[in-house]
Amino acid sequence: MAERLPRSHEPLPLMPLRTGQTLVRQGERSPKLWRVRSGMLTAAAVGHDGRELTLDVLGPGDPVGEPAGELSALTVRAMRPSRLVPVAARDVEALLAARARRREALACDLAWLDVADRVARRLDDLAARFGRPVPGGTLIPFALTQEALASLAGTSRESANRAIRRLVAFGTIAVVGRGRYVVRHHLRAVRP
C-alpha cells in the first residue's frame, strides 16, 4: 500500500479589507499579487492635477496588486468588505495576461466608442460580473454615483448624465433609485 503524505490543514492566508481600506497606493511597492475571494474593490489612477480615474471594479477571481516588490500603477481600495488570497506562483502569468487583455479592451473602448456606448458597456460589464436577475433585467447590486460612472467610462459627469438619459429613453436601462441601475438586456453598442 502506498504511503500517504499528511495533508496540511493550514488555512489559506486571507487578507481581509474593510470598506474604504486601501490595499496599495499608486506609486507604492505592492506586497504581493492577490486574487479577490469575496467582496469588491476599485482600481483607480490619480493624475498630477489630483483628479481620480476609476479604471475598474474588481470582484471574485480578479487579480489585485502586483507581484511582490513591483510598483503599483493604481490605488486599490475596498468598496465593500473583501477577502483576498495570495496568488500561487504558477497562476501569476495567466492572471496578469488576462488583466492586460481586459485593460487593452477598456483602452480600445475609450479610444473608439462614443460616451453613450462607453457608459452602456461599463453598465453591461458590471451587470454581467456582479448583477442579479430581477424582473425586467439585471440589477447592478451597488449604487454608482454619476461621478463614479463617469470615471469608469472616461468622461465628465455631465456627459455621463446625458448618456444615462439616452439609455433610459431607449429602454436599455432603468434607473431604480439613486445610482441604482437595471440593465434591461445585453448592451454592446447604443445606436438610435
CSV table of C-alpha atoms in Angstrom, one decimal:
chain,number,residue,atom,x,y,z
A,1,MET,CA,0.0,0.0,0.0
A,2,ALA,CA,1.3,3.4,-1.0
A,3,GLU,CA,2.2,5.7,1.9
A,4,ARG,CA,0.2,8.9,2.0
A,5,LEU,CA,1.6,12.2,2.9
A,6,PRO,CA,-0.2,14.0,5.7
A,7,ARG,CA,-2.4,16.8,4.4
A,8,SER,CA,-1.7,20.3,5.5
A,9,HIS,CA,-4.6,21.7,7.4
A,10,GLU,CA,-3.3,25.2,7.4
A,11,PRO,CA,-5.8,27.7,6.2
A,12,LEU,CA,-5.0,29.9,3.2
A,13,PRO,CA,-3.7,33.2,4.4
A,14,LEU,CA,-6.6,35.6,3.8
A,15,MET,CA,-6.2,39.3,3.6
A,16,PRO,CA,-9.4,40.9,5.0
A,17,LEU,CA,-10.2,44.5,4.0
A,18,ARG,CA,-12.8,46.8,5.4
A,19,THR,CA,-14.9,49.1,3.3
A,20,GLY,CA,-12.8,52.1,2.3
A,21,GLN,CA,-9.5,50.4,3.3
A,22,THR,CA,-6.6,50.8,0.8
A,23,LEU,CA,-4.6,47.7,-0.2
A,24,VAL,CA,-2.0,49.6,-2.1
A,25,ARG,CA,-1.5,53.2,-3.3
A,26,GLN,CA,-0.4,54.3,-6.8
A,27,GLY,CA,3.4,54.5,-6.8
A,28,GLU,CA,4.0,52.3,-3.8
A,29,ARG,CA,5.6,48.8,-3.9
A,30,SER,CA,3.0,46.1,-3.8
A,31,PRO,CA,3.4,43.5,-1.1
A,32,LYS,CA,2.2,40.7,-3.4
A,33,LEU,CA,-0.3,39.7,-6.0
A,34,TRP,CA,-3.7,38.7,-4.6
A,35,ARG,CA,-6.9,37.3,-6.0
A,36,VAL,CA,-10.3,38.6,-4.8
A,37,ARG,CA,-12.1,35.8,-3.0
A,38,SER,CA,-15.1,37.9,-2.0
A,39,GLY,CA,-16.1,41.5,-2.0
A,40,MET,CA,-15.5,44.4,-4.4
A,41,LEU,CA,-12.6,46.8,-4.8
A,42,THR,CA,-11.9,49.8,-7.1
A,43,ALA,CA,-8.7,50.3,-9.1
A,44,ALA,CA,-8.0,53.9,-9.7
A,45,ALA,CA,-5.3,56.2,-11.0
A,46,VAL,CA,-4.7,59.7,-9.8
A,47,GLY,CA,-3.5,62.4,-12.2
A,48,HIS,CA,-0.9,65.1,-11.5
A,49,ASP,CA,-3.9,67.5,-11.0
A,50,GLY,CA,-5.4,65.3,-8.3
A,51,ARG,CA,-8.3,64.0,-10.4
A,52,GLU,CA,-9.1,60.3,-9.9
A,53,LEU,CA,-9.9,58.0,-12.8
A,54,THR,CA,-11.5,54.7,-11.7
A,55,LEU,CA,-10.4,52.2,-14.2
A,56,ASP,CA,-12.2,49.1,-12.9
A,57,VAL,CA,-14.3,47.4,-10.3
A,58,LEU,CA,-12.7,44.2,-9.1
A,59,GLY,CA,-14.6,41.2,-7.8
A,60,PRO,CA,-14.2,37.5,-7.1
A,61,GLY,CA,-11.4,35.9,-9.2
A,62,ASP,CA,-9.8,39.2,-10.3
A,63,PRO,CA,-6.1,39.8,-9.6
A,64,VAL,CA,-5.3,42.7,-7.3
A,65,GLY,CA,-2.0,44.4,-6.8
A,66,GLU,CA,1.3,43.5,-8.4
A,67,PRO,CA,3.9,40.8,-7.9
A,68,ALA,CA,5.8,41.4,-4.7
A,69,GLY,CA,8.0,44.4,-4.8
A,70,GLU,CA,6.8,45.9,-8.0
A,71,LEU,CA,5.4,49.4,-8.2
A,72,SER,CA,1.7,49.7,-8.4
A,73,ALA,CA,0.3,51.9,-11.2
A,74,LEU,CA,-3.1,52.1,-9.4
A,75,THR,CA,-4.6,52.7,-6.0
A,76,VAL,CA,-6.8,49.7,-4.9
A,77,ARG,CA,-9.5,50.4,-2.3
A,78,ALA,CA,-12.3,48.2,-1.0
A,79,MET,CA,-15.8,49.2,-1.9
A,80,ARG,CA,-17.2,46.5,0.4
A,81,PRO,CA,-15.7,44.2,2.9
A,82,SER,CA,-13.4,42.0,0.9
A,83,ARG,CA,-11.2,38.9,1.4
A,84,LEU,CA,-8.1,38.3,-0.7
A,85,VAL,CA,-6.0,35.2,-1.1
A,86,PRO,CA,-2.4,35.2,-2.4
A,87,VAL,CA,-1.9,34.1,-6.0
A,88,ALA,CA,0.1,30.9,-6.4
A,89,ALA,CA,3.3,31.4,-8.4
A,90,ARG,CA,2.0,29.0,-11.2
A,91,ASP,CA,-1.0,31.3,-11.7
A,92,VAL,CA,0.7,34.7,-11.8
A,93,GLU,CA,1.5,34.8,-15.6
A,94,ALA,CA,-2.0,33.8,-16.7
A,95,LEU,CA,-3.8,36.2,-14.3
A,96,LEU,CA,-1.5,39.1,-15.4
A,97,ALA,CA,-2.1,38.3,-19.0
A,98,ALA,CA,-5.9,38.2,-18.5
A,99,ARG,CA,-5.8,41.6,-16.7
A,100,ALA,CA,-3.7,43.1,-19.5
A,101,ARG,CA,-6.3,41.9,-22.1
A,102,ARG,CA,-9.1,43.4,-20.1
A,103,ARG,CA,-7.2,46.7,-19.8
A,104,GLU,CA,-6.5,46.7,-23.6
A,105,ALA,CA,-10.2,46.2,-24.3
A,106,LEU,CA,-11.1,49.1,-22.0
A,107,ALA,CA,-8.5,51.3,-23.7
A,108,CYS,CA,-10.0,50.5,-27.1
A,109,ASP,CA,-13.4,51.4,-25.8
A,110,LEU,CA,-12.1,54.8,-24.6
A,111,ALA,CA,-10.5,55.5,-28.0
A,112,TRP,CA,-13.2,54.3,-30.3
A,113,LEU,CA,-16.6,54.5,-28.7
A,114,ASP,CA,-18.7,57.5,-28.0
A,115,VAL,CA,-19.8,58.3,-24.5
A,116,ALA,CA,-23.2,56.6,-24.5
A,117,ASP,CA,-21.6,53.4,-25.8
A,118,ARG,CA,-18.9,53.5,-23.2
A,119,VAL,CA,-21.4,54.0,-20.4
A,120,ALA,CA,-23.5,51.2,-21.8
A,121,ARG,CA,-20.5,48.9,-22.0
A,122,ARG,CA,-19.5,49.6,-18.4
A,123,LEU,CA,-23.0,49.1,-17.1
A,124,ASP,CA,-23.3,45.9,-19.1
A,125,ASP,CA,-19.9,44.7,-17.7
A,126,LEU,CA,-20.9,45.4,-14.1
A,127,ALA,CA,-24.3,43.7,-14.6
A,128,ALA,CA,-22.6,40.6,-16.1
A,129,ARG,CA,-20.0,40.4,-13.4
A,130,PHE,CA,-21.9,41.4,-10.3
A,131,GLY,CA,-25.6,41.7,-11.2
A,132,ARG,CA,-28.5,39.7,-10.0
A,133,PRO,CA,-31.6,38.9,-12.1
A,134,VAL,CA,-34.7,40.9,-11.3
A,135,PRO,CA,-37.9,41.3,-13.2
A,136,GLY,CA,-37.1,43.3,-16.3
A,137,GLY,CA,-33.4,42.7,-16.4
A,138,THR,CA,-30.2,42.5,-14.3
A,139,LEU,CA,-29.7,44.8,-11.2
A,140,ILE,CA,-26.3,46.1,-10.5
A,141,PRO,CA,-26.2,45.5,-6.8
A,142,PHE,CA,-24.5,48.6,-5.7
A,143,ALA,CA,-25.1,52.3,-6.1
A,144,LEU,CA,-22.9,54.2,-8.7
A,145,THR,CA,-22.8,58.0,-8.4
A,146,GLN,CA,-22.8,59.9,-11.7
A,147,GLU,CA,-19.1,60.8,-10.9
A,148,ALA,CA,-18.2,57.1,-10.4
A,149,LEU,CA,-19.9,56.0,-13.6
A,150,ALA,CA,-18.3,58.9,-15.5
A,151,SER,CA,-14.9,57.9,-14.2
A,152,LEU,CA,-15.4,54.3,-15.2
A,153,ALA,CA,-16.4,55.5,-18.7
A,154,GLY,CA,-13.6,58.1,-19.0
A,155,THR,CA,-15.9,61.1,-19.4
A,156,SER,CA,-17.3,64.0,-17.4
A,157,ARG,CA,-20.3,63.7,-15.0
A,158,GLU,CA,-22.4,65.9,-17.3
A,159,SER,CA,-21.7,63.7,-20.4
A,160,ALA,CA,-22.4,60.5,-18.3
A,161,ASN,CA,-25.7,62.0,-17.2
A,162,ARG,CA,-26.7,62.7,-20.8
A,163,ALA,CA,-25.7,59.2,-21.8
A,164,ILE,CA,-27.8,57.7,-18.9
A,165,ARG,CA,-30.8,59.8,-20.0
A,166,ARG,CA,-30.3,58.5,-23.6
A,167,LEU,CA,-30.1,54.8,-22.4
A,168,VAL,CA,-33.2,55.2,-20.3
A,169,ALA,CA,-35.0,56.8,-23.3
A,170,PHE,CA,-34.0,53.8,-25.5
A,171,GLY,CA,-35.3,51.4,-22.8
A,172,THR,CA,-31.9,49.7,-22.4
A,173,ILE,CA,-31.5,50.6,-18.8
A,174,ALA,CA,-33.8,51.6,-15.9
A,175,VAL,CA,-32.8,53.8,-13.0
A,176,VAL,CA,-34.4,52.2,-9.9
A,177,GLY,CA,-33.1,54.5,-7.2
A,178,ARG,CA,-30.3,56.9,-6.6
A,179,GLY,CA,-27.4,55.5,-8.6
A,180,ARG,CA,-29.0,52.1,-9.0
A,181,TYR,CA,-29.4,50.6,-12.4
A,182,VAL,CA,-31.2,47.7,-14.1
A,183,VAL,CA,-29.7,46.6,-17.4
A,184,ARG,CA,-32.7,45.5,-19.4
A,185,HIS,CA,-30.8,43.4,-22.0
A,186,HIS,CA,-27.3,42.8,-23.1
A,187,LEU,CA,-25.8,46.1,-24.2
A,188,ARG,CA,-22.9,46.2,-26.7
A,189,ALA,CA,-23.5,49.4,-28.5
A,190,VAL,CA,-26.1,52.1,-28.5
A,191,ARG,CA,-27.3,53.3,-31.8
A,192,PRO,CA,-30.5,55.3,-32.4
